Every structure is written in C-alpha cells, then in structure tokens.
Coordinates of C-alpha atoms and ligand atoms in Angstrom, one line a residue:
M1 CA -16.0 1.8 8.8
P2 CA -16.4 1.8 5.0
I3 CA -17.0 -1.4 3.2
A4 CA -14.0 -2.4 1.0
L5 CA -14.3 -4.5 -2.2
S6 CA -11.2 -5.7 -3.8
G7 CA -10.1 -6.3 -7.4
I8 CA -7.2 -6.1 -9.8
A9 CA -5.8 -2.6 -10.2
V10 CA -5.0 -2.3 -13.9
S11 CA -4.4 1.4 -14.0
K12 CA -3.1 3.2 -10.9
G13 CA -4.4 6.3 -9.1
I14 CA -6.9 7.4 -6.5
A15 CA -10.4 8.7 -7.4
I16 CA -13.2 10.1 -5.3
G17 CA -16.6 10.6 -6.9
K18 CA -20.2 9.8 -7.2
A19 CA -21.0 6.3 -8.5
R20 CA -22.7 5.8 -11.8
V21 CA -23.9 2.2 -12.2
L22 CA -24.3 1.2 -15.8
Q23 CA -27.1 -1.4 -15.9
H24 CA -25.8 -3.8 -18.4
G25 CA -26.1 -7.2 -16.9
Q26 CA -27.4 -9.7 -19.4
L27 CA -29.8 -8.1 -21.9
D28 CA -33.3 -9.7 -21.7
I29 CA -33.3 -11.5 -25.0
A30 CA -36.4 -13.6 -25.8
E31 CA -37.0 -16.0 -28.7
Y32 CA -40.0 -15.5 -30.9
V33 CA -41.1 -17.8 -33.8
L34 CA -42.1 -15.6 -36.7
P35 CA -44.8 -16.3 -39.3
P36 CA -43.2 -16.9 -42.7
H37 CA -44.4 -13.6 -44.2
H38 CA -42.5 -11.7 -41.5
I39 CA -39.1 -13.2 -42.2
D40 CA -38.1 -10.6 -44.9
S41 CA -39.0 -7.6 -42.7
E42 CA -37.1 -9.2 -39.8
V43 CA -34.0 -9.5 -42.0
A44 CA -34.5 -5.8 -43.0
R45 CA -34.8 -4.8 -39.3
F46 CA -31.6 -6.7 -38.6
N47 CA -29.7 -5.0 -41.5
Q48 CA -31.0 -1.6 -40.4
A49 CA -29.7 -2.2 -36.8
L50 CA -26.3 -3.1 -38.3
E51 CA -26.2 0.1 -40.3
T52 CA -27.2 2.1 -37.2
A53 CA -24.4 0.4 -35.2
R54 CA -21.9 1.4 -38.0
V55 CA -23.1 5.0 -37.9
Q56 CA -22.7 5.1 -34.1
L57 CA -19.2 3.7 -34.2
R58 CA -18.1 6.1 -37.0
T59 CA -19.5 8.9 -34.9
I60 CA -17.5 7.8 -31.9
R61 CA -14.4 7.5 -34.1
N62 CA -14.8 11.1 -35.3
Q63 CA -15.2 12.3 -31.7
I64 CA -11.9 10.9 -30.5
P65 CA -9.8 13.8 -29.2
K66 CA -6.7 14.7 -31.3
Q67 CA -4.1 13.7 -28.7
T68 CA -5.5 10.2 -28.2
P69 CA -3.2 7.3 -29.1
Q70 CA -3.8 5.7 -32.5
E71 CA -4.4 2.4 -30.7
I72 CA -7.7 3.7 -29.5
A73 CA -9.1 4.4 -32.9
A74 CA -7.8 0.9 -33.8
F75 CA -10.2 -0.6 -31.2
I76 CA -13.1 1.1 -32.9
D77 CA -11.9 0.1 -36.3
T78 CA -11.8 -3.5 -35.1
H79 CA -15.5 -3.3 -34.1
L80 CA -16.4 -1.7 -37.4
L81 CA -14.6 -4.5 -39.2
M82 CA -16.5 -7.1 -37.1
L83 CA -19.8 -5.5 -38.1
Q84 CA -18.8 -6.2 -41.8
D85 CA -17.6 -9.7 -41.1
E86 CA -19.8 -12.5 -42.4
A87 CA -19.9 -14.1 -39.0
L88 CA -21.9 -11.1 -37.7
S89 CA -23.6 -9.7 -40.9
R90 CA -24.6 -12.9 -42.8
A91 CA -24.7 -15.8 -40.4
P92 CA -27.5 -14.2 -38.2
V93 CA -29.5 -13.6 -41.4
A94 CA -29.2 -17.3 -42.2
L95 CA -30.3 -18.1 -38.6
I96 CA -33.3 -15.9 -38.9
R97 CA -34.4 -17.7 -42.0
H98 CA -33.5 -21.1 -40.8
H99 CA -35.1 -20.9 -37.3
R100 CA -37.7 -18.3 -38.3
C101 CA -36.7 -16.5 -35.2
N102 CA -36.3 -12.8 -34.2
A103 CA -33.1 -10.9 -35.0
E104 CA -32.0 -10.5 -31.3
W105 CA -32.3 -14.3 -30.8
A106 CA -30.4 -15.1 -34.0
L107 CA -27.6 -12.8 -32.9
K108 CA -27.6 -14.5 -29.5
L109 CA -27.2 -17.9 -31.1
Q110 CA -24.4 -16.7 -33.3
Q111 CA -22.7 -14.9 -30.3
D112 CA -22.9 -18.1 -28.2
A113 CA -21.2 -20.1 -31.0
L114 CA -18.4 -17.5 -31.5
V115 CA -17.8 -17.1 -27.7
Q116 CA -17.5 -20.9 -27.4
A117 CA -14.8 -20.9 -30.2
F118 CA -12.9 -18.1 -28.5
D119 CA -13.1 -19.8 -25.1
A120 CA -11.5 -22.9 -26.5
M121 CA -8.4 -20.8 -27.5
E122 CA -5.3 -21.2 -25.4
D123 CA -3.9 -17.7 -26.0
P124 CA -5.1 -15.2 -23.4
Y125 CA -4.7 -12.3 -25.8
L126 CA -6.9 -14.0 -28.4
R127 CA -9.4 -14.8 -25.7
T128 CA -9.8 -11.0 -25.1
R129 CA -11.2 -10.9 -28.7
R130 CA -14.2 -12.7 -27.3
D131 CA -14.9 -9.5 -25.4
D132 CA -14.9 -7.6 -28.7
V133 CA -17.5 -10.0 -30.1
E134 CA -19.7 -9.5 -27.0
H135 CA -19.4 -5.7 -27.2
V136 CA -20.3 -5.6 -30.9
V137 CA -23.3 -8.0 -30.5
R138 CA -24.5 -6.1 -27.5
R139 CA -24.5 -2.8 -29.4
V140 CA -26.6 -4.3 -32.2
Q141 CA -29.0 -6.0 -29.7
Q142 CA -29.4 -2.7 -27.8
I143 CA -30.3 -1.0 -31.0
L144 CA -32.8 -3.7 -31.8
L145 CA -34.3 -3.4 -28.3
R146 CA -34.0 0.4 -28.3
E147 CA -32.0 0.3 -25.1
E148 CA -29.8 3.2 -23.9
Q149 CA -26.2 2.9 -24.9
Q150 CA -23.7 2.9 -22.0
S151 CA -21.9 5.8 -23.4
G152 CA -25.0 8.0 -23.4
A153 CA -25.4 7.4 -19.7
L154 CA -23.1 10.3 -18.7
E155 CA -24.8 12.9 -20.8
S156 CA -26.5 14.5 -17.8
D157 CA -23.3 14.3 -15.6
R158 CA -21.0 16.5 -17.5
D159 CA -19.9 18.7 -14.6
E160 CA -19.4 16.1 -12.0
P161 CA -16.6 13.5 -11.9
R162 CA -18.1 10.0 -11.9
I163 CA -16.8 6.6 -11.1
I164 CA -18.4 4.2 -13.5
L165 CA -19.3 0.7 -12.2
A166 CA -20.3 -1.9 -14.7
V167 CA -20.2 -5.5 -15.6
D168 CA -17.9 -4.6 -18.5
I169 CA -17.1 -1.5 -20.5
A170 CA -16.4 -1.7 -24.2
P171 CA -13.2 0.2 -25.3
S172 CA -15.2 2.3 -27.7
D173 CA -17.5 3.3 -24.8
L174 CA -14.5 4.1 -22.6
V175 CA -13.3 6.6 -25.3
L176 CA -16.6 8.4 -25.1
L177 CA -16.9 8.2 -21.3
S178 CA -13.3 9.6 -21.0
S179 CA -14.4 12.9 -22.6
R180 CA -17.3 13.3 -20.1
H181 CA -15.8 13.9 -16.7
L182 CA -14.9 10.3 -15.9
A183 CA -13.0 9.9 -12.7
A184 CA -12.4 6.1 -12.8
I185 CA -13.9 2.8 -13.8
V186 CA -14.6 -0.4 -11.9
T187 CA -15.7 -3.5 -13.7
E188 CA -16.7 -7.1 -12.8
R189 CA -15.0 -8.6 -15.8
G190 CA -11.6 -8.1 -17.4
G191 CA -8.0 -8.5 -16.6
P192 CA -4.8 -6.6 -17.1
L193 CA -4.6 -7.8 -20.7
S194 CA -8.1 -6.7 -21.8
H195 CA -8.4 -4.0 -24.3
T196 CA -10.3 -1.8 -21.9
A197 CA -7.4 -2.1 -19.3
I198 CA -4.8 -1.2 -21.9
L199 CA -6.9 1.8 -22.9
A200 CA -7.5 2.9 -19.3
R201 CA -3.7 3.0 -18.8
S202 CA -3.1 4.9 -22.0
L203 CA -5.7 7.5 -21.0
G204 CA -4.5 7.7 -17.4
I205 CA -7.9 6.7 -16.0
P206 CA -7.6 4.8 -12.6
A207 CA -9.2 1.3 -13.1
L208 CA -10.1 -1.7 -11.1
V209 CA -11.3 -4.9 -12.8
G210 CA -12.4 -8.3 -11.5
V211 CA -14.7 -7.0 -8.7
P212 CA -17.5 -9.6 -8.5
H213 CA -21.1 -8.3 -8.4
V214 CA -19.9 -4.7 -8.0
H215 CA -22.9 -3.1 -9.7
Q216 CA -25.2 -4.8 -7.2
Y217 CA -23.5 -3.4 -4.1
V218 CA -23.4 0.2 -5.2
R219 CA -26.2 2.7 -5.7
N220 CA -26.2 5.6 -8.2
D221 CA -25.0 8.9 -6.7
E222 CA -23.4 7.2 -3.7
V223 CA -19.9 8.6 -3.0
V224 CA -17.2 6.0 -3.4
I225 CA -13.4 6.0 -3.3
L226 CA -11.3 4.0 -5.7
D227 CA -7.8 3.3 -4.5
A228 CA -6.3 1.7 -7.6
N229 CA -2.9 1.8 -6.0
N230 CA -3.8 -1.1 -3.7
G231 CA -6.8 -2.5 -5.6
S232 CA -9.8 -1.5 -3.4
L233 CA -13.1 0.2 -3.8
L234 CA -14.4 1.8 -0.6
L235 CA -18.2 2.1 -0.2
E236 CA -20.0 4.4 2.3
P237 CA -16.8 6.2 3.3
D238 CA -17.1 8.2 6.5
A239 CA -15.8 11.8 6.9
A240 CA -12.5 10.6 8.2
T241 CA -11.8 8.3 5.3
L242 CA -12.8 10.9 2.8
K243 CA -10.5 13.4 4.5
H244 CA -7.6 10.8 4.4
Y245 CA -8.0 10.0 0.7
R246 CA -8.4 13.7 -0.3
A247 CA -5.1 14.4 1.5
R248 CA -3.5 11.4 -0.3
Q249 CA -4.8 12.8 -3.7
R250 CA -3.3 16.2 -2.9
A251 CA -0.1 14.7 -1.7
A252 CA 0.2 12.7 -4.9
Q253 CA -0.4 15.9 -7.0
R254 CA 2.3 17.7 -4.9
T255 CA 4.7 14.9 -5.4
R256 CA 4.1 14.9 -9.2
R257 CA 4.7 18.6 -9.3
E258 CA 7.9 18.4 -7.3
L259 CA 9.2 15.5 -9.4
Y260 CA 8.6 17.4 -12.6
K261 CA 11.2 20.0 -11.4
L262 CA 13.8 17.2 -11.8
K263 CA 13.1 16.8 -15.4
D264 CA 16.1 18.7 -16.7
D265 CA 18.5 17.9 -13.8
A266 CA 21.4 15.7 -14.6
S267 CA 21.0 12.0 -13.9
L268 CA 24.1 11.7 -11.7
S269 CA 24.6 10.0 -8.4
R270 CA 25.7 12.1 -5.4
D271 CA 29.2 10.9 -5.9
G272 CA 29.1 12.0 -9.6
I273 CA 28.5 8.7 -11.4
P274 CA 26.3 9.2 -14.6
V275 CA 23.3 6.9 -15.0
T276 CA 21.4 6.8 -18.2
L277 CA 17.6 6.8 -17.8
H278 CA 15.6 5.6 -20.8
A279 CA 11.9 5.0 -21.3
N280 CA 10.0 1.9 -22.5
I281 CA 7.4 2.6 -25.2
E282 CA 4.7 0.5 -26.9
L283 CA 3.5 3.1 -29.4
S284 CA 5.1 6.1 -31.0
E285 CA 2.5 8.2 -29.1
D286 CA 4.2 7.3 -25.9
I287 CA 7.0 9.8 -26.8
T288 CA 4.9 12.6 -25.4
A289 CA 5.2 11.1 -21.9
L290 CA 8.9 10.3 -22.5
K291 CA 9.6 14.0 -23.3
R292 CA 7.6 15.2 -20.3
V293 CA 10.0 13.4 -18.0
G294 CA 13.2 14.2 -19.9
A295 CA 14.2 10.6 -20.7
A296 CA 17.5 10.2 -22.5
G297 CA 15.9 8.0 -25.2
V298 CA 14.0 4.8 -25.7
G299 CA 15.5 1.7 -24.1
L300 CA 12.8 -0.6 -25.3
Y301 CA 10.3 -0.2 -28.1
R302 CA 7.9 -3.1 -28.0
T303 CA 7.2 -3.3 -31.7
E304 CA 4.7 -6.2 -31.4
F305 CA 2.0 -3.6 -30.5
L306 CA 2.2 -2.5 -34.1
F307 CA 1.1 -5.9 -35.2
M308 CA -1.9 -6.2 -32.9
N309 CA -5.6 -5.4 -33.5
R310 CA -5.3 -5.8 -37.3
E311 CA -6.0 -8.4 -39.8
F312 CA -2.7 -8.4 -41.7
P313 CA 0.8 -7.6 -40.3
P314 CA 2.3 -4.2 -41.4
D315 CA 4.6 -4.5 -44.4
E316 CA 8.2 -3.3 -44.5
N317 CA 7.3 0.1 -45.6
E318 CA 4.6 0.7 -43.0
Q319 CA 7.1 -0.4 -40.3
Y320 CA 9.8 1.8 -41.8
Q321 CA 7.5 4.8 -41.8
T322 CA 6.5 4.2 -38.2
Y323 CA 10.1 3.9 -37.0
R324 CA 11.0 7.0 -39.0
H325 CA 8.1 9.0 -37.5
T326 CA 9.1 7.8 -34.0
L327 CA 12.8 8.9 -34.7
R328 CA 11.6 12.3 -35.9
R329 CA 9.6 12.8 -32.7
L330 CA 12.6 11.8 -30.7
N331 CA 14.6 14.6 -32.3
G332 CA 18.0 13.0 -32.0
L333 CA 17.5 10.8 -28.9
P334 CA 18.3 7.1 -29.4
L335 CA 15.7 4.5 -30.2
T336 CA 16.2 0.9 -29.2
I337 CA 13.8 -1.1 -31.4
R338 CA 13.1 -4.6 -30.1
T339 CA 12.3 -7.1 -32.9
L340 CA 8.9 -8.9 -32.7
D341 CA 8.1 -10.5 -29.4
L342 CA 4.9 -12.1 -30.4
G343 CA 3.6 -15.3 -28.7
A344 CA 3.0 -16.3 -25.1
D345 CA 0.9 -13.5 -23.5
K346 CA 0.9 -11.5 -26.7
E347 CA -0.9 -12.1 -30.0
I348 CA 0.2 -15.0 -32.1
V349 CA 0.3 -14.5 -35.9
A350 CA -2.4 -16.1 -38.0
G351 CA -1.5 -19.7 -38.8
A352 CA 0.8 -20.2 -35.8
T353 CA -0.5 -23.3 -33.9
A354 CA -1.7 -23.0 -30.3
C355 CA 0.8 -24.7 -28.0
T356 CA 0.4 -26.4 -24.7
N357 CA 2.7 -24.0 -22.8
P358 CA 2.9 -20.7 -24.7
A359 CA 5.5 -19.1 -22.5
L360 CA 7.9 -22.0 -23.4
G361 CA 6.7 -22.2 -27.0
L362 CA 7.2 -20.6 -30.3
R363 CA 7.5 -17.0 -29.2
A364 CA 9.7 -14.0 -30.0
V365 CA 12.9 -14.7 -31.9
R366 CA 12.0 -18.4 -32.2
L367 CA 8.9 -17.5 -34.1
C368 CA 10.8 -15.0 -36.2
L369 CA 13.4 -17.5 -37.1
K370 CA 10.7 -20.0 -38.1
E371 CA 8.9 -17.3 -40.1
P372 CA 11.6 -15.3 -42.0
Q373 CA 8.8 -13.8 -44.2
L374 CA 7.6 -12.1 -41.0
F375 CA 11.1 -11.3 -39.7
L376 CA 13.0 -10.1 -42.8
P377 CA 10.7 -7.1 -43.5
Q378 CA 11.2 -5.9 -40.0
L379 CA 15.0 -6.3 -40.1
R380 CA 15.0 -4.4 -43.4
A381 CA 12.7 -1.7 -41.9
I382 CA 14.9 -1.3 -38.8
L383 CA 18.1 -1.1 -41.0
R384 CA 16.5 1.5 -43.2
A385 CA 15.4 3.5 -40.2
S386 CA 19.0 3.5 -38.9
A387 CA 19.9 5.8 -41.8
K388 CA 17.6 8.4 -40.4
G389 CA 18.7 8.6 -36.7
P390 CA 20.3 6.8 -33.8
V391 CA 18.8 3.3 -33.7
R392 CA 19.8 0.2 -31.8
L393 CA 18.4 -3.2 -32.6
L394 CA 17.4 -5.5 -29.7
I395 CA 16.6 -9.2 -30.1
P396 CA 14.3 -10.8 -27.5
M397 CA 14.3 -14.3 -26.0
L398 CA 17.7 -15.5 -27.2
T399 CA 18.5 -18.8 -25.6
S400 CA 21.8 -19.8 -27.4
V401 CA 24.5 -18.2 -29.5
Q402 CA 23.4 -20.5 -32.3
E403 CA 20.1 -18.7 -32.4
L404 CA 22.1 -15.4 -32.4
A405 CA 24.1 -16.6 -35.4
Q406 CA 20.9 -17.3 -37.3
V407 CA 19.7 -13.8 -36.6
M408 CA 23.0 -12.4 -37.7
A409 CA 22.8 -14.4 -41.0
L410 CA 19.4 -13.0 -41.7
L411 CA 20.6 -9.5 -40.9
E412 CA 23.4 -9.9 -43.3
Q413 CA 20.9 -11.1 -45.9
A414 CA 18.8 -7.9 -45.2
R415 CA 21.9 -5.7 -45.5
A416 CA 22.9 -7.3 -48.8
G417 CA 19.4 -6.8 -50.2
L418 CA 19.4 -3.1 -49.2
R419 CA 22.9 -2.6 -50.7
R420 CA 21.7 -4.1 -54.0
E421 CA 18.7 -1.8 -53.9
K422 CA 20.9 1.2 -53.0
K423 CA 18.8 1.9 -49.9
P424 CA 20.9 3.5 -47.1
F425 CA 21.4 2.1 -43.6
D426 CA 23.9 2.5 -40.8
P427 CA 26.5 -0.2 -41.3
A428 CA 27.5 0.2 -37.6
L429 CA 23.9 -0.3 -36.3
P430 CA 24.4 -1.5 -32.7
I431 CA 22.9 -5.0 -32.1
G432 CA 22.0 -6.2 -28.7
A433 CA 20.2 -9.1 -26.9
M434 CA 17.6 -9.2 -24.3
I435 CA 18.9 -11.4 -21.5
E436 CA 15.7 -12.9 -20.2
V437 CA 16.2 -16.7 -20.4
P438 CA 18.3 -18.2 -17.6
A439 CA 20.5 -20.1 -20.1
A440 CA 21.4 -16.8 -21.8
A441 CA 22.0 -15.1 -18.4
I442 CA 24.4 -17.9 -17.3
C443 CA 26.3 -17.6 -20.6
A444 CA 26.1 -13.8 -20.8
D445 CA 29.8 -13.7 -21.5
L446 CA 29.2 -15.6 -24.8
F447 CA 26.6 -13.0 -25.9
A448 CA 28.7 -10.1 -24.7
Q449 CA 31.6 -11.1 -26.9
R450 CA 29.4 -11.1 -30.0
L451 CA 27.2 -8.1 -29.4
D452 CA 27.3 -4.3 -28.9
F453 CA 25.0 -4.2 -25.8
L454 CA 22.8 -6.3 -23.5
S455 CA 19.5 -5.6 -21.9
I456 CA 18.1 -7.6 -19.0
G457 CA 14.4 -8.4 -19.3
T458 CA 13.6 -9.2 -15.6
N459 CA 9.9 -9.9 -16.3
D460 CA 10.7 -13.0 -18.3
L461 CA 14.0 -13.7 -16.5
M462 CA 12.1 -14.1 -13.2
Q463 CA 9.3 -16.1 -14.9
Y464 CA 11.7 -18.7 -16.2
T465 CA 14.1 -18.7 -13.2
L466 CA 11.4 -18.9 -10.6
A467 CA 9.2 -21.2 -12.7
T468 CA 6.3 -18.8 -12.2
D469 CA 3.9 -17.9 -14.9
R470 CA 3.9 -14.1 -15.2
I471 CA 0.2 -13.9 -16.1
D472 CA -1.2 -16.4 -13.6
E473 CA -2.6 -14.5 -10.7
S474 CA -2.6 -17.6 -8.5
V475 CA 1.2 -17.6 -8.4
N476 CA 1.8 -13.9 -8.5
H477 CA 3.0 -13.9 -4.9
L478 CA 6.0 -16.1 -5.9
F479 CA 7.4 -13.4 -8.1
D480 CA 10.5 -12.2 -6.2
P481 CA 13.2 -10.1 -7.8
L482 CA 15.2 -10.6 -4.6
N483 CA 15.4 -14.4 -4.9
P484 CA 19.1 -15.2 -4.6
G485 CA 18.9 -17.1 -7.9
V486 CA 17.6 -14.1 -9.8
L487 CA 20.1 -11.7 -8.1
R488 CA 23.1 -13.9 -9.0
L489 CA 21.9 -14.0 -12.6
I490 CA 21.5 -10.2 -12.8
Q491 CA 24.9 -9.6 -11.2
G492 CA 26.5 -12.1 -13.6
V493 CA 25.1 -10.3 -16.7
I494 CA 26.2 -6.9 -15.5
K495 CA 29.7 -8.3 -14.8
A496 CA 29.9 -10.0 -18.2
G497 CA 29.0 -6.7 -19.9
A498 CA 31.6 -4.8 -17.9
K499 CA 34.3 -7.4 -18.8
A500 CA 33.5 -7.2 -22.5
N501 CA 33.3 -3.4 -22.2
I502 CA 29.8 -3.1 -23.6
P503 CA 26.8 -1.4 -22.0
V504 CA 24.2 -3.4 -20.0
S505 CA 20.7 -2.0 -19.6
M506 CA 17.7 -3.3 -17.7
C507 CA 14.3 -2.9 -19.3
G508 CA 12.1 -5.2 -17.1
E509 CA 9.7 -3.7 -14.6
M510 CA 12.3 -4.1 -11.8
A511 CA 14.3 -1.2 -13.4
G512 CA 11.4 1.3 -12.6
D513 CA 10.8 0.0 -9.1
T514 CA 12.5 2.4 -6.6
R515 CA 12.8 -0.4 -4.0
Y516 CA 15.6 -1.9 -6.1
T517 CA 17.3 1.2 -7.5
R518 CA 20.1 1.3 -4.9
L519 CA 20.7 -2.4 -5.2
L520 CA 21.0 -2.2 -9.0
L521 CA 23.3 0.8 -8.8
A522 CA 25.5 -1.1 -6.3
M523 CA 25.7 -4.1 -8.8
G524 CA 27.0 -1.7 -11.4
L525 CA 23.9 -1.1 -13.5
R526 CA 24.3 2.3 -15.3
E527 CA 21.5 2.1 -17.8
F528 CA 17.8 1.8 -16.8
S529 CA 14.8 1.6 -19.1
M530 CA 11.3 1.9 -17.6
P531 CA 7.8 3.2 -18.1
A532 CA 8.0 7.0 -18.3
A533 CA 5.8 7.4 -15.2
S534 CA 8.5 5.9 -13.0
L535 CA 11.5 7.7 -14.4
L536 CA 11.6 10.8 -12.2
E537 CA 11.2 8.9 -9.0
V538 CA 14.1 6.7 -9.9
K539 CA 16.2 9.8 -10.9
Q540 CA 15.4 11.4 -7.5
L541 CA 16.8 8.4 -5.7
I542 CA 19.9 8.2 -7.9
R543 CA 20.7 11.8 -7.1
Q544 CA 20.6 11.0 -3.4
C545 CA 22.8 7.9 -3.7
D546 CA 26.5 7.5 -3.0
I547 CA 27.2 4.5 -5.2
T548 CA 30.7 3.9 -4.0
K549 CA 29.5 3.4 -0.4
L550 CA 27.2 0.6 -1.5
Q551 CA 29.8 -2.0 -2.3
R552 CA 30.2 -3.4 1.2
P553 CA 26.5 -3.8 1.9
L554 CA 26.1 -5.4 -1.6
A555 CA 28.7 -8.1 -0.8
K556 CA 26.8 -8.9 2.5
L557 CA 23.4 -9.0 0.7
M558 CA 24.7 -11.3 -2.0
A559 CA 26.1 -13.7 0.6
S560 CA 22.8 -13.7 2.6
P561 CA 20.2 -16.5 2.2
N562 CA 17.6 -13.8 2.9
P563 CA 18.5 -10.8 0.7
T564 CA 15.2 -9.0 1.4
A565 CA 15.7 -8.8 5.2
C566 CA 19.4 -8.2 4.8
G567 CA 18.9 -5.5 2.1
I568 CA 16.3 -3.6 4.2
E569 CA 18.6 -3.7 7.2
L570 CA 21.5 -2.4 5.2
G571 CA 19.5 0.3 3.4
L572 CA 20.0 -1.3 0.0
I573 CA 16.4 -2.2 -0.5
G574 CA 13.6 0.4 -0.2
A575 CA 10.4 -0.3 1.7
G576 CA 7.5 -1.7 -0.3
Ligands
LIG1 C1 11.0 -8.5 -19.9 O1 10.7 -9.7 -20.1 O2 11.5 -8.1 -18.8 C2 10.7 -7.4 -20.9 C3 11.1 -6.2 -20.7 O3 10.0 -7.8 -22.0 P1 8.4 -8.1 -22.0 O4 7.8 -7.6 -20.7 O5 7.9 -7.3 -23.2 O6 8.3 -9.5 -22.2
LIG2 MG1 10.3 -10.4 -22.1

C-alpha cells in the first residue's frame, strides 16, 4: 500500500514522476560582528548581491515564454520593485552599520521586522505579500552565501518530468521551472490565494500546497503520484497503483479530446431549448482558453485583477485600452465587465482601513461608492469601451436599490462628462447586478424592474446565506449549494428575471459544476458563466437533457427537507 500525504489541491490534474526535493528549509544564517574597517566592504558586498539579484530577475523575465499571461511577468516586476525599495536596499545597510554585522544577518533582521508587520495585517491577500518579501530576501541571501538557486536545480533533468517538492516555491522560480519539464509541484506552505497557486493554475500545472514536512518524507528520484483532483500525494506506489493512475491519466486525456469535439456543436438541450454558455475571465489572456472551448462570450470579467500586484491603480486610459484589447480578441463576442470587486479576500486599495470582518465590510460596490475617484474612471473606461463592441456592465455586491440608484447617478455623471468631451459610448449599454447578497436575492424583483440583466453570484450568496466564510478551510464542509435556503433564493431570482422579462445568468462556481446542471436547467436558468475548463462538460450534459421532463422532479425536490437525497434519487443531481 502506498503512503498517502494530503494537502490542499490548488490546481487540478494527475501527475506521475520522479521527485525532486528542493532543499530550501531555513537558510543557515549566522551573525558575525565585523571590525570597523570591514564595514564599508560589507556594504559593498551587500550592494553587489542586490545587483546580482536584479540581473537574475531580469534574465528570468526575458526568458518568459511568449504565450505566458502578463500576470506572470508582473510577479517578477513586483520582486524587482522590492529590490529597489528602501526597506530592502537601504534599511539593511543601516543595520550593517549600526550593528556592525554581516549582510546576511542584517537582511534577516529586516526580513523579521517586515514579516511581523505583514502578519499583523487582516487581509489574506496582503498577507501573501509577506511571501514575496521572503522570496526576495532569500534570493539575496543565497547570492551572499553562494547557494544554488531553486530554479537551477532542474538543469540536469531536462528530459524527465519531475514533481517538485519544496517548503515553498517563489512565483519567479515557478516560471523557470515550468519551462523545464515540470510535471507538478507540492509545497509545505501556501494556500489557494498565494501567488504561486494562482500561477500554477494559469500555467496548468497540477499543484498541492499545505503538505506538512513533505520534503522530509520524500527522497530524490523516488517515483511519486500527485492526485491533485482529490488532494493527495502517494509515496512508494506499487505496480498496481501506478497502473491505475496511468489509466486515469489516459482516460482524462481521452475525455478531454472527446469533449473538444463538442466545441462547435450548438448549446441546445435534447428538447431544443437554447442555453447560453459564457466563460469567466480574470485577465484578457484567458480569452485563448475561452476560444478553445467555443464559449459564446464572457459572462464575468473580474476586473479587480487588473488592480493587483501594482503600486498605483490603472488610470482610465489604461483600463479603456485593456477592455478594448479584450474586445478585439473576442472578435464580436459579448464582454460582461464587472466593476471593481476589491476587498474581502481580494486586495484592498491603499489607504482603505483594515476591518474586523472583511467579507461584511467595505468591499466591491460599497468601496466604489465611497471612493468615486476610483470608481468614476472605471465607469468612464467601460462606457468608452462600449463604443467598440458588445459590452455589458455588471455591478457586484448590491444590497439595496438605494445603492443601485447611487451607481446609476455616477454612471449618468460619467456619461455627461463623455458627451461634453465628445467621446463616444453606447447609450444603451446594458446594466446588470450581481445577486450575491441574500437581501438582494429576496428583493430580486426590485432589481429586475430597474436593470437589463441579473447574474447570480453563488460563491458569495452561499457565504452570506449559510454564514460560512468562503476562505476559512475549517468551515468549508458547511458550503452546500443544495441547502434549501440557497435553492429557494436562486429559484426566486430566476423567477423574478422571467417575470420582468430580462435575462438571468449564474456566474458563481455552481454554474460550472455538472452535479447541478440539470437542477439549474429545471429551475429555468438559460445563461451560465463558468471557468472555460468546465464549459464543454456542462455543454455535454445540456445536450443530453430533456428540460421539460424535469419540472415534476423539481417541484418534489423544492418541497423536500433533504434536497440532496431527493435530487439524487430523482436524477436531478449528479453524483459527486
Ligand atoms: C460569486 O460571488 O459567486 C462570484 C462569481 O464572484 P466572486 O467569486 O468574484 O466573488
Ligand atoms: Mg462575489
């Protein structure tokens, strides 16, 4: 029996390969007291190490393959900026002079102080910036100690796929590793929000994080299996286990190939009802994946990613150019641009105060209404983009129609400004609301009367309806899309849309989960938006479905106190 270690799967897939253990536990940093006449040369040694680190990072940046998302270069730019920052370039010099200590030790003192400051921050996204500090300091310390860089470790393994096991992997190192026959990564540290996890998903590299002491359990060159579909790493697999996983890998490839054949087929149910399948995107680079699966357009563009990993927010023109570029790449397909959803589990803007309960705090449209200087340039950029192609504007986290009225007033202000400046926009730009707060779901009719479309954000709708923090792994098991409270809210929103004769979409993760496709179709949902990777599986199911026959089972399920059991029995809910 193989030994199984478990962790959090942050990028799905199965990998089989030889292990490569990157030895990067704590670096052995000692403190030396220097004689006064050595201080200047120690400062020079430190400055030289900083320069070498800069050269290394610039080299990495130049090696990034062409197709790689811009976000990846941004990680490296962040590290380059950090090297220039006074906190890492000047403060250690002052420490060397003050304590008369060696450069490695001065860097350690400064890192400890910075890490402490980051740890005190409430916001989980900002806490991930602590990892960036550690990665940058580590790089400089390794140069000072003349240690091997992690990314150099695979030089000799070019022809063999490797599963990398490490305490942590810096995003910049992952970029280099990815071009060198990397099968998967497993780390002790990290979470689904860490930069490395985001990157692994963009690059399609299976990844498991949060596996304690993993680098101590595994030897170099040992064959291991990573099952990042169920979050386990199998050590010492026997022949039968290897055979089983190789078969699963082949089956997954076959399924993918078969699914791609559906790309150009109509998205119609068996009884002829059309269903629109859109994709969610975070970056305009995601359009490549959207086209590969034949999505009908973008149902959710999470624009806040444009604002991350940078010192200053993008101005109106940069936003306009980005939306225009995205529209051009979409070549006539519709683009639903969601206005900024910063806050909670995403980066807060500089100056915003940390709050006791970020998910219930100043996030999304609340933040935008409080900071019109942040919101207006985005509204203007979206309006301007609407002159260039089919755009829809989507507002997140609305709780009341009064908030909606405030957004409409700002939109009018933006339109008036553009008219004065003779800048074109679409006067009929469709405006929609994310329905993701229970109060908005209960009053969906009020929103439907005032808007052109609604989009159900089940990720937050569940978080708030079930009082379950979506990023707290200790209550993850309480997340249940089939809770009767959640189902009634979803059904109510779909009905409110139908009554007002406006389209209702769903863009939360539930829309891409094939277990719920039949149920949502039965409820009357005709527009789904999901990660591109899920789209063809959902399409396949829709094409097999007789929607009209699902009405009776739906009525039974909605009346049941246990919709899960009832739905499985009636064939409305797919197996897990
Ligand atoms: C949602 O809440 O369901 C949603 C789609 O938005 P996000 O996940 O970006 O909060
Ligand atoms: Mg949301």
